[in-house]
PDB file of N, CA and C in Angstrom:
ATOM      1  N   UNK A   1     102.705  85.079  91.869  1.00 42.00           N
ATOM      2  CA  UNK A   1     102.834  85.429  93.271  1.00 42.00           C
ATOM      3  C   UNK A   1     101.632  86.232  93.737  1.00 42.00           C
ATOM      4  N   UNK A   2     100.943  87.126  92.825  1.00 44.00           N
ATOM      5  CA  UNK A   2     100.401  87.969  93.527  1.00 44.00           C
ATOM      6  C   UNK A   2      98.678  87.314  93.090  1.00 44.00           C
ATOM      7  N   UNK A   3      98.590  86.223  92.378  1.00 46.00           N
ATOM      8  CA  UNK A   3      97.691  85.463  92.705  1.00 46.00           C
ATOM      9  C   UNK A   3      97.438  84.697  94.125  1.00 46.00           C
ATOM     10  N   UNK A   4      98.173  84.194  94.436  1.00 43.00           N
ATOM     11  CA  UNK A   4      98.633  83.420  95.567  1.00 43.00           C
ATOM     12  C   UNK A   4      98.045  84.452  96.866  1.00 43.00           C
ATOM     13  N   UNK A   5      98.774  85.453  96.886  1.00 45.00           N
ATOM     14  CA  UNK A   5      98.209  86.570  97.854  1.00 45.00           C
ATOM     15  C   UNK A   5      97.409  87.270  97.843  1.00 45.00           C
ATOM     16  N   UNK A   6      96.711  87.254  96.853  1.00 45.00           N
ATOM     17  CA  UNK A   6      95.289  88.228  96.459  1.00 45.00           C
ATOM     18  C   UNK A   6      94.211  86.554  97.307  1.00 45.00           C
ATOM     19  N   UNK A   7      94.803  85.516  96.585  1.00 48.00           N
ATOM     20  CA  UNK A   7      93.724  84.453  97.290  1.00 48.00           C
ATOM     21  C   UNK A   7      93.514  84.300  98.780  1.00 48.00           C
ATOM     22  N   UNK A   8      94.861  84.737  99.445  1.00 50.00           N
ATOM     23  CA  UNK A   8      94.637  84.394 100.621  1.00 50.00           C
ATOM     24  C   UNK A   8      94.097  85.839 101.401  1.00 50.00           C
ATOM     25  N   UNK A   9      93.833  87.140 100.904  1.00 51.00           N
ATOM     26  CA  UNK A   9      93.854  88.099 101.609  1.00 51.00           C
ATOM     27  C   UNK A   9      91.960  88.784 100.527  1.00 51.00           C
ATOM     28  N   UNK A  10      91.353  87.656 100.580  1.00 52.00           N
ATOM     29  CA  UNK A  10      90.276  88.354  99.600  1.00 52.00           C
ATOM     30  C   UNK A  10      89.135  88.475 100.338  1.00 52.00           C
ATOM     31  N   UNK A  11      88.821  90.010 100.172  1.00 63.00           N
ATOM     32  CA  UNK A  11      87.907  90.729 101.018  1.00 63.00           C
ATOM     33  C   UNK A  11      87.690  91.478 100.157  1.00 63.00           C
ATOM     34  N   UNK A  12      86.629  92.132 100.464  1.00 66.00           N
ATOM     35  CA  UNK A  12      85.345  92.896  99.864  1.00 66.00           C
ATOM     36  C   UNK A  12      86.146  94.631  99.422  1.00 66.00           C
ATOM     37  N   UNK A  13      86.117  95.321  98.704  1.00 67.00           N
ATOM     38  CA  UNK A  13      86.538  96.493  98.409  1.00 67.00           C
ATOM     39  C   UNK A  13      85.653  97.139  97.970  1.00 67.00           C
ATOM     40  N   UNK A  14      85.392  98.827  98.741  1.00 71.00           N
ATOM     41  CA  UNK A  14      84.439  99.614  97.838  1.00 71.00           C
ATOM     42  C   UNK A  14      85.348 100.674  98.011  1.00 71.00           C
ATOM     43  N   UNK A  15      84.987 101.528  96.990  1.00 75.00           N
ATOM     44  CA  UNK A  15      85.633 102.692  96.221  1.00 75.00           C
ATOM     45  C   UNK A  15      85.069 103.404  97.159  1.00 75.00           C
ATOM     46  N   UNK A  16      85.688 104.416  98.092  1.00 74.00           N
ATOM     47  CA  UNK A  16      85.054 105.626  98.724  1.00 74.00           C
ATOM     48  C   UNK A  16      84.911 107.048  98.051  1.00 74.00           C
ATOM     49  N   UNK A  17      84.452 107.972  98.018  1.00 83.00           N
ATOM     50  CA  UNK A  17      84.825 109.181  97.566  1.00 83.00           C
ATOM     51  C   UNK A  17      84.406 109.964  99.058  1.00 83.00           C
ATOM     52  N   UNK A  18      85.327 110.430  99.548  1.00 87.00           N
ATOM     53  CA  UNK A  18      85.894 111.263 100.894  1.00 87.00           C
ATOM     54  C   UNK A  18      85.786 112.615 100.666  1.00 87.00           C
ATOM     55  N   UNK A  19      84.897 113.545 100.771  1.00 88.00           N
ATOM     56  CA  UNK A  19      85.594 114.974 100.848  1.00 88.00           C
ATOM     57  C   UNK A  19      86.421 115.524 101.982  1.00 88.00           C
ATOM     58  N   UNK A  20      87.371 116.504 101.970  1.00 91.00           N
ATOM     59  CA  UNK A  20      88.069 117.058 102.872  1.00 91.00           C
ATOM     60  C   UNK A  20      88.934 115.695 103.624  1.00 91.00           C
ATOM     61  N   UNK A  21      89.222 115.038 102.927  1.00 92.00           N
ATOM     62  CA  UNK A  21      90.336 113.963 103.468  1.00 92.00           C
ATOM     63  C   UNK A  21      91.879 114.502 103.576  1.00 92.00           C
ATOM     64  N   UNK A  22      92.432 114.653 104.645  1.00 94.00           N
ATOM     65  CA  UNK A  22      93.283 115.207 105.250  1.00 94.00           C
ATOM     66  C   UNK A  22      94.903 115.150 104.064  1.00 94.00           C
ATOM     67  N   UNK A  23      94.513 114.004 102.611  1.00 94.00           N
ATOM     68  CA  UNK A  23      95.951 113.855 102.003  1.00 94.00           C
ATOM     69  C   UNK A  23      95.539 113.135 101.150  1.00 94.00           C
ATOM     70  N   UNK A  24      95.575 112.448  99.993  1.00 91.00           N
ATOM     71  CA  UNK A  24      95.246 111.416  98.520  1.00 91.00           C
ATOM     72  C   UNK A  24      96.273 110.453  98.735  1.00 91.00           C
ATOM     73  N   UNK A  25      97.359 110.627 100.144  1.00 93.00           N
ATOM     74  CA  UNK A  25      97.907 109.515 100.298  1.00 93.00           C
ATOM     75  C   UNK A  25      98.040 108.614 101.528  1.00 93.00           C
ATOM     76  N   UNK A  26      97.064 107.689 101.670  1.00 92.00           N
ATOM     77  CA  UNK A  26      97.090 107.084 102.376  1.00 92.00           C
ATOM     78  C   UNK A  26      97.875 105.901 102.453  1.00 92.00           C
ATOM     79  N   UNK A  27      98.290 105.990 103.669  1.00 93.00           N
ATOM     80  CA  UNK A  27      99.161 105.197 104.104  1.00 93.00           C
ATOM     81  C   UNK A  27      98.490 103.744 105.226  1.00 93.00           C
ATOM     82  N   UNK A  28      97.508 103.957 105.596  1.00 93.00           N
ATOM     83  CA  UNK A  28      96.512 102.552 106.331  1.00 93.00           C
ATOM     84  C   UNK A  28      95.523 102.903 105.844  1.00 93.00           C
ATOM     85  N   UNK A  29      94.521 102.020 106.244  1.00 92.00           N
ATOM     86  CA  UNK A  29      92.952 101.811 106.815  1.00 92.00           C
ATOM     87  C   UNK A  29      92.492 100.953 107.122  1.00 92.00           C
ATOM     88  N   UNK A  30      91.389 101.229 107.904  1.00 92.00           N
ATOM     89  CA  UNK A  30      91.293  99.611 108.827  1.00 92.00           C
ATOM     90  C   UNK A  30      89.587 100.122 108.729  1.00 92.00           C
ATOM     91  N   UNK A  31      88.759  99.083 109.550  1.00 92.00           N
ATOM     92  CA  UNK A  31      87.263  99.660 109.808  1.00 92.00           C
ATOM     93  C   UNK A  31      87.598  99.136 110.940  1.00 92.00           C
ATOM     94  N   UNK A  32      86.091  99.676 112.008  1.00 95.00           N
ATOM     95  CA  UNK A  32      86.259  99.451 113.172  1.00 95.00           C
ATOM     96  C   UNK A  32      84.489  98.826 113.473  1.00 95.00           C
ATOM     97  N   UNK A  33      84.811  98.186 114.616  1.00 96.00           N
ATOM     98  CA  UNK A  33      83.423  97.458 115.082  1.00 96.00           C
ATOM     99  C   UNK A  33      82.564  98.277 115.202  1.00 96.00           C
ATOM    100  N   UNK A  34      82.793  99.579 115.098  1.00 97.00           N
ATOM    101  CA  UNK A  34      81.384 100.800 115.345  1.00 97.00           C
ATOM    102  C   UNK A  34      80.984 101.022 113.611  1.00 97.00           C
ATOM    103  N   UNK A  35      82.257 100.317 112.618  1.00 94.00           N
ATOM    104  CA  UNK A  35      81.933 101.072 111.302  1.00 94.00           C
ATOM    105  C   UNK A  35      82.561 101.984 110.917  1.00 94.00           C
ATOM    106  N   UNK A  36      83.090 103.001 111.626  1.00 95.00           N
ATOM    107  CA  UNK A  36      83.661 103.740 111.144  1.00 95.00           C
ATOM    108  C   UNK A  36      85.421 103.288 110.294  1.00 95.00           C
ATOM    109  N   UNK A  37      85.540 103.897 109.058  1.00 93.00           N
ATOM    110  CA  UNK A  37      86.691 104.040 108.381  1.00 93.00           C
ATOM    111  C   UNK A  37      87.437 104.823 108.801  1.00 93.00           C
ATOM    112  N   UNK A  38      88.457 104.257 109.170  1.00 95.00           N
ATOM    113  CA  UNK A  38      90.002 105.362 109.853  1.00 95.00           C
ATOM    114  C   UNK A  38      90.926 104.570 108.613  1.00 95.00           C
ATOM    115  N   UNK A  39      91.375 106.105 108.100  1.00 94.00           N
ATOM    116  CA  UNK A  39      92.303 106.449 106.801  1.00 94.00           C
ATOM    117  C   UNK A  39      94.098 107.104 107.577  1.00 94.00           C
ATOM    118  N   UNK A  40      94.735 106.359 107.632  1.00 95.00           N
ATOM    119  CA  UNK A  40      95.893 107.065 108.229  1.00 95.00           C
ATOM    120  C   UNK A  40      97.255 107.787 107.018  1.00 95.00           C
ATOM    121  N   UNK A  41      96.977 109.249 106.908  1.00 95.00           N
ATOM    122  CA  UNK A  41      97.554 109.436 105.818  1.00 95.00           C
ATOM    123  C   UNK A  41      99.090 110.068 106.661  1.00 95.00           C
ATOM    124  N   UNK A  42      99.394 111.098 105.047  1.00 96.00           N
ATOM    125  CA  UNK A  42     101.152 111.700 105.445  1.00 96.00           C
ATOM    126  C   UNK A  42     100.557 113.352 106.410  1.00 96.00           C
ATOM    127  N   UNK A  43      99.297 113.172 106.370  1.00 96.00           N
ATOM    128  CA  UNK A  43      99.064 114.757 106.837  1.00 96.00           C
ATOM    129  C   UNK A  43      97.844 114.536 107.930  1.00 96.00           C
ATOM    130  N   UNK A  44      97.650 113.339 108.843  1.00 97.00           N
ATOM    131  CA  UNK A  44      96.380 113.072 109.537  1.00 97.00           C
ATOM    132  C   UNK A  44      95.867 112.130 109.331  1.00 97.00           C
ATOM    133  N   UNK A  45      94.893 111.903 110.752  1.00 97.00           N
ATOM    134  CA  UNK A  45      94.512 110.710 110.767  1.00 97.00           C
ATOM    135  C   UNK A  45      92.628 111.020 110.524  1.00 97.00           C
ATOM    136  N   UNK A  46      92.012 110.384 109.404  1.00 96.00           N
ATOM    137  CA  UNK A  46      90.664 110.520 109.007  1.00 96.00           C
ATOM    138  C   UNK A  46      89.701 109.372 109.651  1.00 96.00           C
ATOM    139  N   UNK A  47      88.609 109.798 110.331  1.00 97.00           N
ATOM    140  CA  UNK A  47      87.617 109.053 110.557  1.00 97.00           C
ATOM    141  C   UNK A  47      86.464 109.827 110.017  1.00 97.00           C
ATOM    142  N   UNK A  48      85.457 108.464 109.022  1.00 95.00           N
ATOM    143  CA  UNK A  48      84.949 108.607 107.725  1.00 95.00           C
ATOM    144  C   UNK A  48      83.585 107.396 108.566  1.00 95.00           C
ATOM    145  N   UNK A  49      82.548 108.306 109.032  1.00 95.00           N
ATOM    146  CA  UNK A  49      81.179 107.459 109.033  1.00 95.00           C
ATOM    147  C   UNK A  49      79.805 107.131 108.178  1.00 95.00           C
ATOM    148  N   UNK A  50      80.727 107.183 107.041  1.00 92.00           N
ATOM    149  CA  UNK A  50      79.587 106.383 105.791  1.00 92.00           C
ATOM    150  C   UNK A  50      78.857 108.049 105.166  1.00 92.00           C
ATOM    151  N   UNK A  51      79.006 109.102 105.955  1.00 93.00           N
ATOM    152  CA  UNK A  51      78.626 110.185 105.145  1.00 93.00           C
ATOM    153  C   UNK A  51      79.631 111.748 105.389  1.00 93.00           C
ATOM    154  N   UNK A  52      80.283 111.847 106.369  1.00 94.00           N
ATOM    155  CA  UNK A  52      81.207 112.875 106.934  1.00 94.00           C
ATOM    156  C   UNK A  52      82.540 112.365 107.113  1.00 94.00           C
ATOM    157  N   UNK A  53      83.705 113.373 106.801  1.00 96.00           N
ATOM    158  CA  UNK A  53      85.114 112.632 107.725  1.00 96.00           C
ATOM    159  C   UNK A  53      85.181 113.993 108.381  1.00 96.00           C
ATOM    160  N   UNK A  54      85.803 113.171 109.786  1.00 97.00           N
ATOM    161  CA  UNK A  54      86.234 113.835 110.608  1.00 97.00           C
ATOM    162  C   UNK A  54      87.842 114.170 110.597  1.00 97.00           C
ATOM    163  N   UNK A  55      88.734 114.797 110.735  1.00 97.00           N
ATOM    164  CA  UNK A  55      90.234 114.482 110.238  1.00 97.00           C
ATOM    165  C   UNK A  55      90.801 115.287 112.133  1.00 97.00           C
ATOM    166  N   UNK A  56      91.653 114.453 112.383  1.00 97.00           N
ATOM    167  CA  UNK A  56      92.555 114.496 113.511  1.00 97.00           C
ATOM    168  C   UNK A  56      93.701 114.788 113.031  1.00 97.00           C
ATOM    169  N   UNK A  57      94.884 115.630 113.650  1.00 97.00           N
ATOM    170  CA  UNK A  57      95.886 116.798 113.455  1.00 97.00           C
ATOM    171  C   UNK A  57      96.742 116.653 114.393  1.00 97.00           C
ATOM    172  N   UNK A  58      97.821 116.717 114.348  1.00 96.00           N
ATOM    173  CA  UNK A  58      98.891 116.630 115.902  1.00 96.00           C
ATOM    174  C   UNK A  58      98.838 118.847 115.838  1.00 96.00           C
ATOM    175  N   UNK A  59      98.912 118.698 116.927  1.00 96.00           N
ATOM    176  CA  UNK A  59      99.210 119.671 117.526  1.00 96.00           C
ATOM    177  C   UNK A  59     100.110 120.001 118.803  1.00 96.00           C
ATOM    178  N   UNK A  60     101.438 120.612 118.604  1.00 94.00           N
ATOM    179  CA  UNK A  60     102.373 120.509 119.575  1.00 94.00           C
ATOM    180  C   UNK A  60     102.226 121.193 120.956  1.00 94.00           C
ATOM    181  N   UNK A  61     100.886 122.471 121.093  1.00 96.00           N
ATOM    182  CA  UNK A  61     100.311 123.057 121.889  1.00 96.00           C
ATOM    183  C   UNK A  61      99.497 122.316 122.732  1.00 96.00           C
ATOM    184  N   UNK A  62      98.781 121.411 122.014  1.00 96.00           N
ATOM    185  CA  UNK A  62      97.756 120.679 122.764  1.00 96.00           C
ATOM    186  C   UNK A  62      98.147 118.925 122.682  1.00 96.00           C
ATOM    187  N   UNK A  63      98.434 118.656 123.867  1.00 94.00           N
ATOM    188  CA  UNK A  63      99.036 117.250 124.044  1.00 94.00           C
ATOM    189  C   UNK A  63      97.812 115.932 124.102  1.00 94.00           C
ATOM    190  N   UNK A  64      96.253 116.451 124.126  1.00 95.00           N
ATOM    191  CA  UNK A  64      95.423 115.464 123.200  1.00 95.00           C
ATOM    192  C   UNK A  64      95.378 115.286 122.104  1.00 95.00           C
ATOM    193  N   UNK A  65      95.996 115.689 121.575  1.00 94.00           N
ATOM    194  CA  UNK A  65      96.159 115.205 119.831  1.00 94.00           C
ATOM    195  C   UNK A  65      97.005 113.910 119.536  1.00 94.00           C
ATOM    196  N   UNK A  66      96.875 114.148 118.793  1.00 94.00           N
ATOM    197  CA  UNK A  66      97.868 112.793 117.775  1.00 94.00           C
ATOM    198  C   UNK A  66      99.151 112.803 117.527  1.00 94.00           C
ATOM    199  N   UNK A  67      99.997 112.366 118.429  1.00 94.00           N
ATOM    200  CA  UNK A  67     101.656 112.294 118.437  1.00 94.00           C
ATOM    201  C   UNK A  67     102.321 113.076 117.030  1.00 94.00           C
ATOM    202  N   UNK A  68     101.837 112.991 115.503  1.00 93.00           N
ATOM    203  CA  UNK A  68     102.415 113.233 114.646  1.00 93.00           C
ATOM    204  C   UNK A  68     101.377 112.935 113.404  1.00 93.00           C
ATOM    205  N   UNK A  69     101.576 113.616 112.541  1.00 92.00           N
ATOM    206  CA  UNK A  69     100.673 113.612 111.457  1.00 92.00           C
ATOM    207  C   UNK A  69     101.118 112.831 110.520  1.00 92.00           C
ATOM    208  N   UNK A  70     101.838 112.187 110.399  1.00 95.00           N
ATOM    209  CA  UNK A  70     102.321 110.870 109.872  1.00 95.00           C
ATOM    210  C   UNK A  70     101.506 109.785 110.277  1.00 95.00           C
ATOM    211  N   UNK A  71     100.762 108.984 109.629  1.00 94.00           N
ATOM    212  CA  UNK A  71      99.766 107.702 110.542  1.00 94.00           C
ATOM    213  C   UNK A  71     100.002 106.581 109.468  1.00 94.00           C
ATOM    214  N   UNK A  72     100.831 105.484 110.007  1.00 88.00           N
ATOM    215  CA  UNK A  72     100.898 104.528 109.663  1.00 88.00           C
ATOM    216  C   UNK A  72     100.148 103.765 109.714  1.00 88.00           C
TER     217      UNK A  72
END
């Protein structure tokens, strides 16, 4: 089975090493047309531009933030 789905879903993988990444458990990631890596963990959402991450935080004071630090 998991031949079958490794064939149909085969794309390129590199190993990142992230400092200050918001959690070791990520829960998404996607890249984006600018490049940047967004990591959606249990504690924040990380955007990672090939040399810095930036990490985003919900905050219940400030209603520009990120609904919840949970990022699916």
């Amino acid at each position: 089975m998991c031949g079958f789905l490794c064939l149909l879903h085969s794309e390129d993988f590199k190993k990142l090493s992230i400092k200050n990444i918001s959690s070791n458990r990520v829960l998404s990631a996607t890249q984006d047309s600018s490049g940047f890596v967004w990591l959606g963990t249990d504690e924040g959402l990380n955007r990672y531009d090939g040399h810095s991450n930036k990490v985003y935080r919900s905050n219940i004071f400030d209603d520009k933030t990120i609904s919840g630090n949970r990022v699916w």
